[in-house]
Coordinates of C-alpha atoms and ligand atoms in Angstrom, one line a residue:
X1 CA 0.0 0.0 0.0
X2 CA 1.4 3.6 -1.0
X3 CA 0.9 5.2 2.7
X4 CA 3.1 2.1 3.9
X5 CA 5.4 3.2 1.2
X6 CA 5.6 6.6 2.4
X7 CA 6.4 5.5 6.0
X8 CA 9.0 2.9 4.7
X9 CA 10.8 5.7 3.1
X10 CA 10.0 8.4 6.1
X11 CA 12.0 5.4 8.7
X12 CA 15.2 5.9 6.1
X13 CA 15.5 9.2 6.6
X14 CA 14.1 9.8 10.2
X15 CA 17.6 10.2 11.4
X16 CA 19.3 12.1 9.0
X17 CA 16.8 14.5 7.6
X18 CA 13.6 15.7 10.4
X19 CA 12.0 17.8 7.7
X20 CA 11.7 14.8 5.0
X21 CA 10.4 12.1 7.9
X22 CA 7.8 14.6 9.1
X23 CA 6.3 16.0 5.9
X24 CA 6.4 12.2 4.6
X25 CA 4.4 10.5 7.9
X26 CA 1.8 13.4 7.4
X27 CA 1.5 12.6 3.7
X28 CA 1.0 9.0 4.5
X29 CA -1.5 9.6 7.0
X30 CA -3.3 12.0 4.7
X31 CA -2.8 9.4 1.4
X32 CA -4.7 6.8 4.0
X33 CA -7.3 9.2 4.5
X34 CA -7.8 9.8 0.6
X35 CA -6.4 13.6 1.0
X36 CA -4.9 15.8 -1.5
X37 CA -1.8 13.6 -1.5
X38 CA -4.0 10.4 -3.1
X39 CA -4.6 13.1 -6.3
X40 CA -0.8 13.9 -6.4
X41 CA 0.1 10.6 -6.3
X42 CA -2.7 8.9 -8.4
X43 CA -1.5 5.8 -10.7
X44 CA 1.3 5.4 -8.3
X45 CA -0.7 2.8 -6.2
X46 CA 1.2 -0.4 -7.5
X47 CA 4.6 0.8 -7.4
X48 CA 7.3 -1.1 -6.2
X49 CA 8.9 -0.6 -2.7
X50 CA 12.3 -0.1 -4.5
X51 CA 11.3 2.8 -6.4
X52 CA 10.6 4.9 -3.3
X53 CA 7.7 6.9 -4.5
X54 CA 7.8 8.9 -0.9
X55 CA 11.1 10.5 -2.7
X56 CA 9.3 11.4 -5.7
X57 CA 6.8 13.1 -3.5
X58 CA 9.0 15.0 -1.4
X59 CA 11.7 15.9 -4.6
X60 CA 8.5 17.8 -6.2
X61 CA 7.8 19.7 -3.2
X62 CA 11.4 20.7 -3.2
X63 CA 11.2 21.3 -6.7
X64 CA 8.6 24.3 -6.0
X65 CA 10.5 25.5 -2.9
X66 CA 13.8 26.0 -4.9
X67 CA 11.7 27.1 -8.1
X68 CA 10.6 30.3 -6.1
X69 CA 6.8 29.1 -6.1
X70 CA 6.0 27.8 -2.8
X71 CA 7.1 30.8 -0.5
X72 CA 4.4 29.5 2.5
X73 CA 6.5 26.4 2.4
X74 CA 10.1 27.5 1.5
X75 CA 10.6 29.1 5.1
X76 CA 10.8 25.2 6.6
X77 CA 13.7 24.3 3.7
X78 CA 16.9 25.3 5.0
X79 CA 18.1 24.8 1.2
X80 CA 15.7 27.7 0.4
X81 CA 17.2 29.7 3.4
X82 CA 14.2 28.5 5.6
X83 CA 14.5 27.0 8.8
X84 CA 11.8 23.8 9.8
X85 CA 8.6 24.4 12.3
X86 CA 7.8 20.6 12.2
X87 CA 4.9 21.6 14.1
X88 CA 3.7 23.7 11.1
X89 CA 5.3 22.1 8.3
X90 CA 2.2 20.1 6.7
X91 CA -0.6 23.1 7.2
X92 CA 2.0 24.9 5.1
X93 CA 2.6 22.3 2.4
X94 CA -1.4 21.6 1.7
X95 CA -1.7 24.9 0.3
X96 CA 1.0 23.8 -1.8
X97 CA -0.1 20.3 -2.6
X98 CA -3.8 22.1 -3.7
X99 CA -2.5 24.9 -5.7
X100 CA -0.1 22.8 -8.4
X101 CA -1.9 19.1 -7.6
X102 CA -1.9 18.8 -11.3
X103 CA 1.9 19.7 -11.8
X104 CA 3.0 17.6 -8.5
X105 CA 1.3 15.0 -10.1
X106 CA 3.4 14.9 -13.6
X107 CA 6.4 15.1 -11.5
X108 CA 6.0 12.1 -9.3
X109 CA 4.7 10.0 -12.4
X110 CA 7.0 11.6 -14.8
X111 CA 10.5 10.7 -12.9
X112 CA 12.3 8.6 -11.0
X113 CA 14.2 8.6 -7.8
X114 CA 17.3 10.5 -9.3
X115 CA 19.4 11.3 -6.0
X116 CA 22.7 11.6 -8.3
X117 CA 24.8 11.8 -5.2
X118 CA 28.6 12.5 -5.7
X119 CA 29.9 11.7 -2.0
X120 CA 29.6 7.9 -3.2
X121 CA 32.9 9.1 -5.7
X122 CA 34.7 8.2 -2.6
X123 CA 34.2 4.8 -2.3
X124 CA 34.2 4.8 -5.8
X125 CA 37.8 6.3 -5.9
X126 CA 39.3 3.4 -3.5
X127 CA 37.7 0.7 -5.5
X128 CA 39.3 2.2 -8.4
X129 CA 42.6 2.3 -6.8
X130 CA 42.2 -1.4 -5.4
X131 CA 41.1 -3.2 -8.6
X132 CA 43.7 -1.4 -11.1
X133 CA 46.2 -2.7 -8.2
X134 CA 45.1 -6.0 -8.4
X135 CA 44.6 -6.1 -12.4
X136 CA 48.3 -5.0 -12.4
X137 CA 49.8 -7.8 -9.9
X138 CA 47.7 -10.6 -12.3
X139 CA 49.6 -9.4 -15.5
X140 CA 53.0 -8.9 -14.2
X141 CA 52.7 -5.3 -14.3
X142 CA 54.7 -2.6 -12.6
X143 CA 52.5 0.1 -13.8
X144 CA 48.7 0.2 -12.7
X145 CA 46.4 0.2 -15.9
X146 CA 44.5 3.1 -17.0
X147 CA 40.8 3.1 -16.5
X148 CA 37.7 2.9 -18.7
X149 CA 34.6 3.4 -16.6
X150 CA 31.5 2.4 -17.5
X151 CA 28.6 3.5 -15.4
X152 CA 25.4 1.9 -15.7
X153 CA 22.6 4.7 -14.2
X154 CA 24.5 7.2 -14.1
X155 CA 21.7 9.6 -13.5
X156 CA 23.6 13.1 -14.4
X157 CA 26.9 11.5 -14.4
X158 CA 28.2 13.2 -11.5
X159 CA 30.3 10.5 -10.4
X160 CA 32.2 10.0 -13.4
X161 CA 35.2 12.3 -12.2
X162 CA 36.7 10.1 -9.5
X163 CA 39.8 11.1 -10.5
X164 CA 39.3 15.4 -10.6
X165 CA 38.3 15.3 -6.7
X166 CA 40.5 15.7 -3.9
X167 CA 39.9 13.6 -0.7
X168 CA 41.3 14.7 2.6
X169 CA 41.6 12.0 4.9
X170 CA 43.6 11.7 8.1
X171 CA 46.2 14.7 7.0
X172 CA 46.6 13.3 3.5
X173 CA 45.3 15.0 0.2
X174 CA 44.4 11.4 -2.6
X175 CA 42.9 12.5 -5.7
X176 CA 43.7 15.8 -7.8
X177 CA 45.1 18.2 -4.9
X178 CA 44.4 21.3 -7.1
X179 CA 41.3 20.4 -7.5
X180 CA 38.0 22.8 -6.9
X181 CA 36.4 19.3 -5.2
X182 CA 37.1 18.6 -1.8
X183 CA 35.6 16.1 -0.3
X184 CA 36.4 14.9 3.1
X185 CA 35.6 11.1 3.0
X186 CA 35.5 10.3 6.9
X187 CA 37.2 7.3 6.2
X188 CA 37.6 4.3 9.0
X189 CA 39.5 1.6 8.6
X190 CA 42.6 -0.1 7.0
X191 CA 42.5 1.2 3.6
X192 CA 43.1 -1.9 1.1
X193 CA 45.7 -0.3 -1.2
X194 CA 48.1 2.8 -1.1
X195 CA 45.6 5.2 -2.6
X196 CA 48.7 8.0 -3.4
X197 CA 48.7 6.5 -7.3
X198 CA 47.8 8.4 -9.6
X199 CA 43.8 7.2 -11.2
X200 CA 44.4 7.1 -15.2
X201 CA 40.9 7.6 -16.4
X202 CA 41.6 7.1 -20.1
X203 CA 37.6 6.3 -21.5
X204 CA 34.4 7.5 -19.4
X205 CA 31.4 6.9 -20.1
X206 CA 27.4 6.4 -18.9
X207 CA 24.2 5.5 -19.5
X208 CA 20.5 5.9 -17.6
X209 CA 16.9 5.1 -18.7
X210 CA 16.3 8.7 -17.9
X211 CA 19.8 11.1 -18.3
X212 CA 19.8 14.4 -16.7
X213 CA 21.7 17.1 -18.6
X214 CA 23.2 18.8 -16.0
X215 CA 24.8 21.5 -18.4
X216 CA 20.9 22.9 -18.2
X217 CA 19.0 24.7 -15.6
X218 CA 16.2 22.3 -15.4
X219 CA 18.7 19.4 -14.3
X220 CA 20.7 21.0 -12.3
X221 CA 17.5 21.6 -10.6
X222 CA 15.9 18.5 -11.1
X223 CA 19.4 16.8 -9.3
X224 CA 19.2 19.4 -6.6
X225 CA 15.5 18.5 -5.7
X226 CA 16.6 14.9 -4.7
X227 CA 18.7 16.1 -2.0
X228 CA 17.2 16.1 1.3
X229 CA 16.2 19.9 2.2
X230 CA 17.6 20.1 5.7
X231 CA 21.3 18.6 4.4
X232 CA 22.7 21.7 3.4
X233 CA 25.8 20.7 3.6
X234 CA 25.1 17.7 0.9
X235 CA 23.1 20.3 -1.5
X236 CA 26.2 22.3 -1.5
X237 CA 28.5 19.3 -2.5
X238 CA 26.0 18.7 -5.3
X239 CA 26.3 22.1 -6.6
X240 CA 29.7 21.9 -6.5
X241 CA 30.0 18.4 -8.4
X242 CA 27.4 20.6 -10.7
X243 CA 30.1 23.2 -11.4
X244 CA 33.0 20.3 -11.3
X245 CA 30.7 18.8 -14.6
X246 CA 30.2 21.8 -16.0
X247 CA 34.2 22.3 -16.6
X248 CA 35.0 18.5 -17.9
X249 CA 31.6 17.4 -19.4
X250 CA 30.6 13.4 -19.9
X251 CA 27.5 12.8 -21.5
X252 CA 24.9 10.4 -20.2
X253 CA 23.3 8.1 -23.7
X254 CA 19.8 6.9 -23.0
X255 CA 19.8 3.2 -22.4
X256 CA 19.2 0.8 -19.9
X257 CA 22.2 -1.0 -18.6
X258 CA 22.0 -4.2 -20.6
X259 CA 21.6 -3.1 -24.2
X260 CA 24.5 -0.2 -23.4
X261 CA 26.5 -2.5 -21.9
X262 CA 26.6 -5.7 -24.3
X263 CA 27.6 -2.6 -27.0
X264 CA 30.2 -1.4 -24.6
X265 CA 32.0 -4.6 -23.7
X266 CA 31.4 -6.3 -27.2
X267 CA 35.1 -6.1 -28.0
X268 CA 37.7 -6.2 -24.6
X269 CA 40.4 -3.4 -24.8
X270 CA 44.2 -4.2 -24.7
X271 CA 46.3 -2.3 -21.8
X272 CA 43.4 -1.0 -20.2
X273 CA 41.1 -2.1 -17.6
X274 CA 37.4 -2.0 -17.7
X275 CA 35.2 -0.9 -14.6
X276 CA 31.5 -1.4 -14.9
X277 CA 30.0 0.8 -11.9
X278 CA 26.9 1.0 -10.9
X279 CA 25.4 2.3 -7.5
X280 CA 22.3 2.7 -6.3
X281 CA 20.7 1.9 -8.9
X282 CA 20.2 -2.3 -8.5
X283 CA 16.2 -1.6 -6.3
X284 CA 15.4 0.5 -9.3
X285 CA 15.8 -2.1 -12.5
X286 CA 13.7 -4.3 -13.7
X287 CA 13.9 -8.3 -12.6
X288 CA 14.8 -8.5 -16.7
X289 CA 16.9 -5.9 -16.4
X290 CA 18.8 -7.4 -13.6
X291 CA 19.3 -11.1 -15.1
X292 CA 20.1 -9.7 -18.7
X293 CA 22.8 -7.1 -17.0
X294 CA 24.1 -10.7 -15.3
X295 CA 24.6 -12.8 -18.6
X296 CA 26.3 -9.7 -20.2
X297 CA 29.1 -9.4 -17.6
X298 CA 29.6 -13.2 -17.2
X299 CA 29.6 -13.1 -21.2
X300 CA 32.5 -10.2 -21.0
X301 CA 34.1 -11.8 -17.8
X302 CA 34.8 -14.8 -19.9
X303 CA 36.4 -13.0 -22.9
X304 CA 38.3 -10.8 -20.1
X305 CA 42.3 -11.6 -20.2
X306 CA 45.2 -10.4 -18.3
X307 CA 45.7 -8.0 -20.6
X308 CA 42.5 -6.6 -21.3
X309 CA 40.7 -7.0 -17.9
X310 CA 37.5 -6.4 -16.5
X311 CA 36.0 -5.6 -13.0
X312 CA 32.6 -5.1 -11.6
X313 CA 32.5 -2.5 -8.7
X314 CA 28.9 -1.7 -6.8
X315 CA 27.8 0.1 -4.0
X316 CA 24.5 -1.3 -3.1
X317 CA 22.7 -1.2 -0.6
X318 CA 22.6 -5.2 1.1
X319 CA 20.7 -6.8 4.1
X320 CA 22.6 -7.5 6.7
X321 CA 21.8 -10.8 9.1
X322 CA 19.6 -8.2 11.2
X323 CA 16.2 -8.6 9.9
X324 CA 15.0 -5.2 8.0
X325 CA 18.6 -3.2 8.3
X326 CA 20.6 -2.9 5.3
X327 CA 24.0 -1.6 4.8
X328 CA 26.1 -0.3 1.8
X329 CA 28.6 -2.6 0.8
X330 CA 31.4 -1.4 -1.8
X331 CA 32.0 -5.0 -3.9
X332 CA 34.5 -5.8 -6.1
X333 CA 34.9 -8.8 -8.8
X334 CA 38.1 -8.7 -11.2
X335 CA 38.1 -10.8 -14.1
X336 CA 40.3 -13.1 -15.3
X337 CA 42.1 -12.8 -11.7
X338 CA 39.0 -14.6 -9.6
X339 CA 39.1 -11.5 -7.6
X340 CA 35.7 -11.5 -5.8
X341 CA 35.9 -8.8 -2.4
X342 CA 33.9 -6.6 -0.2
X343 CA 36.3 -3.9 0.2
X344 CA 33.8 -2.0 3.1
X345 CA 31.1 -0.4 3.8
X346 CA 29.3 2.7 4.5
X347 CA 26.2 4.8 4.6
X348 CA 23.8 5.7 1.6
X349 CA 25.5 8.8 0.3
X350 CA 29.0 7.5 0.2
X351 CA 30.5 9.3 3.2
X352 CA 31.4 8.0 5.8
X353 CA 32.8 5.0 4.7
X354 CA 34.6 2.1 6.5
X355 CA 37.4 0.0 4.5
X356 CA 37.5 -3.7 5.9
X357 CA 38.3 -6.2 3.1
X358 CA 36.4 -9.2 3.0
X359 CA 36.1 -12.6 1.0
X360 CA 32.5 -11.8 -1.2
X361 CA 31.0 -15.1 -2.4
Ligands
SAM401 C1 19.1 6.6 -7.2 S1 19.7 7.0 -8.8 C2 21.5 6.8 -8.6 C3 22.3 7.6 -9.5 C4 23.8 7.3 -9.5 N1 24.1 6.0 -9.8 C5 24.4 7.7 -8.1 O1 24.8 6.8 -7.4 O2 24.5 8.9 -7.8 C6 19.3 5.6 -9.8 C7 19.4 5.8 -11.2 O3 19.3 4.5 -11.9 C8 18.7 4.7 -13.1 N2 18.2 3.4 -13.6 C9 17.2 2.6 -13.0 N3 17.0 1.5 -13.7 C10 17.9 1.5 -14.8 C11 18.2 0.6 -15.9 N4 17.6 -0.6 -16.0 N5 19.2 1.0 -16.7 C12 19.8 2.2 -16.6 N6 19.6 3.1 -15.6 C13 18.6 2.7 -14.7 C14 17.6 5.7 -12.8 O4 17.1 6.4 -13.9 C15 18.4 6.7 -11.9 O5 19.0 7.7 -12.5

């Protein structure tokens, strides 16, 4: 049922964002009373858990708010310059949800959950480091291999610039030092590789059902209305990973991950190694999607050689042996070595992230 949806997705953020939990437990109680929120979210009845249609609901809303058309409602979003009255945060939004029903509507229906979130180029960044490592000791190599990175939902493509962020962690600068990008990783941990190499990204490239250009206004705001509106901190990073894209653009081709990917890895490249990346995006595709992305890689895994190697690396979220709590595991599988490792874990967004490499069967 949708209003149990609503409150699945209001426990997930209860902790780290007050103003999304609150507005979504009132919209589920008012979806189970057949309120406005029923008409914003009409056709959405049967949707999956995995595509999270309390985040559609909530991204619209913030949508308005940064859009300069929801002022009664804009003073709770600190992203807006607000500051939250939980108390008063829902008598405020119905005016909202009445006024553009019709628009809210062809949002939530119209999209998908696109939180294109950049902090998770962290993890990304050490799983680079590790599997070109590891694709080096197979071959014989004293050089690591350069990189081409494949990323299958790749949303706006913000994390396909590993390599143009710095990361300060305990003292230490990894990444591009001079770089515009600094993220501080929080990481925890024994870290599996020295990261201090430098990450040769010689081929990027990404695909999504539905790309966002982010060299336009509308998805740079479409992106920003995904971020939770009291993490101001997070909605800066965005903007900045915004700019960061601006200055070295990747384009995002419209495809799902299997039929982009069989193109991609039809022939295996000599002296380089191939990451296919995907986080995040696993809850979202289709059962067909998922088995057809399987056969693809096991069909590219088997061509992969020493010299012309291949990895998988995901950050997904997995459940743990608690009942009901997931974590986010960063994996790792490096073809032809037999490489198969969870290299750590870490929260949703990327940051902060514990290295503790495991076996992964
Ligand atoms: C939550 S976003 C994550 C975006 C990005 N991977 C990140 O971590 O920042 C999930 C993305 O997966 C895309 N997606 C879902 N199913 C897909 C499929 N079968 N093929 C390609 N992209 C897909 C969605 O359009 C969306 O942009």
């Amino acid at each position: 049922m949708l209003a149990e949806l609503f409150l699945d997705a209001s426990r997930a953020c209860h902790v780290h964002s007050p103003l999304t939990h609150s507005l979504l437990v009132s919209a589920a109680d008012d979806l189970a009373r057949g309120g406005v929120t029923a008409r914003v979210m009409a056709g959405a009845e049967c949707d999956r858990q995995g595509t999270v249609p309390g985040l559609r609901f909530a991204g619209a809303l913030h949508r308005l708010v940064l859009e300069g058309r929801a002022p009664t409602l804009a003073k709770h979003y600190p992203t807006a310059g607000g500051r939250p009255d939980l108390d008063t945060l829902w008598d405020d939004a119905l005016p909202v949800l009445h006024e553009h029903t019709d628009e809210l509507h062809a949002l939530v229906t119209s999209t998908v959950v696109q939180t294109n979130e950049p902090g998770r180029s962290a993890p990304l960044f050490g799983g680079l480091q590790t599997a070109t490592h590891l694709a080096a000791i197979e071959a014989d190599r004293r050089a690591t291999f350069p990189i081409r990175l494949l990323e299958v939902g790749a949303s706006g493509g913000l994390n396909l610039r590993p390599h143009r962020i710095a990361y300060r962690a305990d003292g230490v600068t990894y990444g591009d030092r001079h770089s515009p990008f600094v993220l501080d990783p929080r990481w925890t941990g024994r870290l599996p590789v020295d990261f201090t190499h430098n990450l040769r990204l010689v081929r990027r490239a990404g695909c999504d059902v539905n790309p966002v250009d982010v060299s336009t206004e509308d998805g740079r705001l479409h992106l920003s209305s995904f971020v939770w509106a009291d993490q101001v901190a997070r909605f800066e990073r965005l903007q900045t990973a915004l700019d960061l894209a601006r200055l070295d653009p990747v384009p995002v081709q419209r495809a799902t991950g299997p039929e982009w990917l069989a193109d991609q890895l039809a022939r295996p490249e000599r002296d380089v190694l191939t990451v296919v990346w995907h986080s995040v995006v696993w809850q979202y595709a289709s059962p067909a999607d998922r088995a057809m992305g399987r056969a693809i890689l096991a069909d590219a895994a088997a061509r992969a050689t020493r010299m012309a190697p291949l990895a998988l690396l995901v950050y997904e979220p997995r459940r743990t042996h608690m009942a009901d709590k997931y974590e986010f595991q960063l994996l790792l599988k490096l073809w032809p070595a037999g490489v198969s490792l969870r290299l750590g874990t870490g929260v949703g967004h990327g940051i902060p992230f514990s290295w503790d490499t495991q076996p992964w069967s």
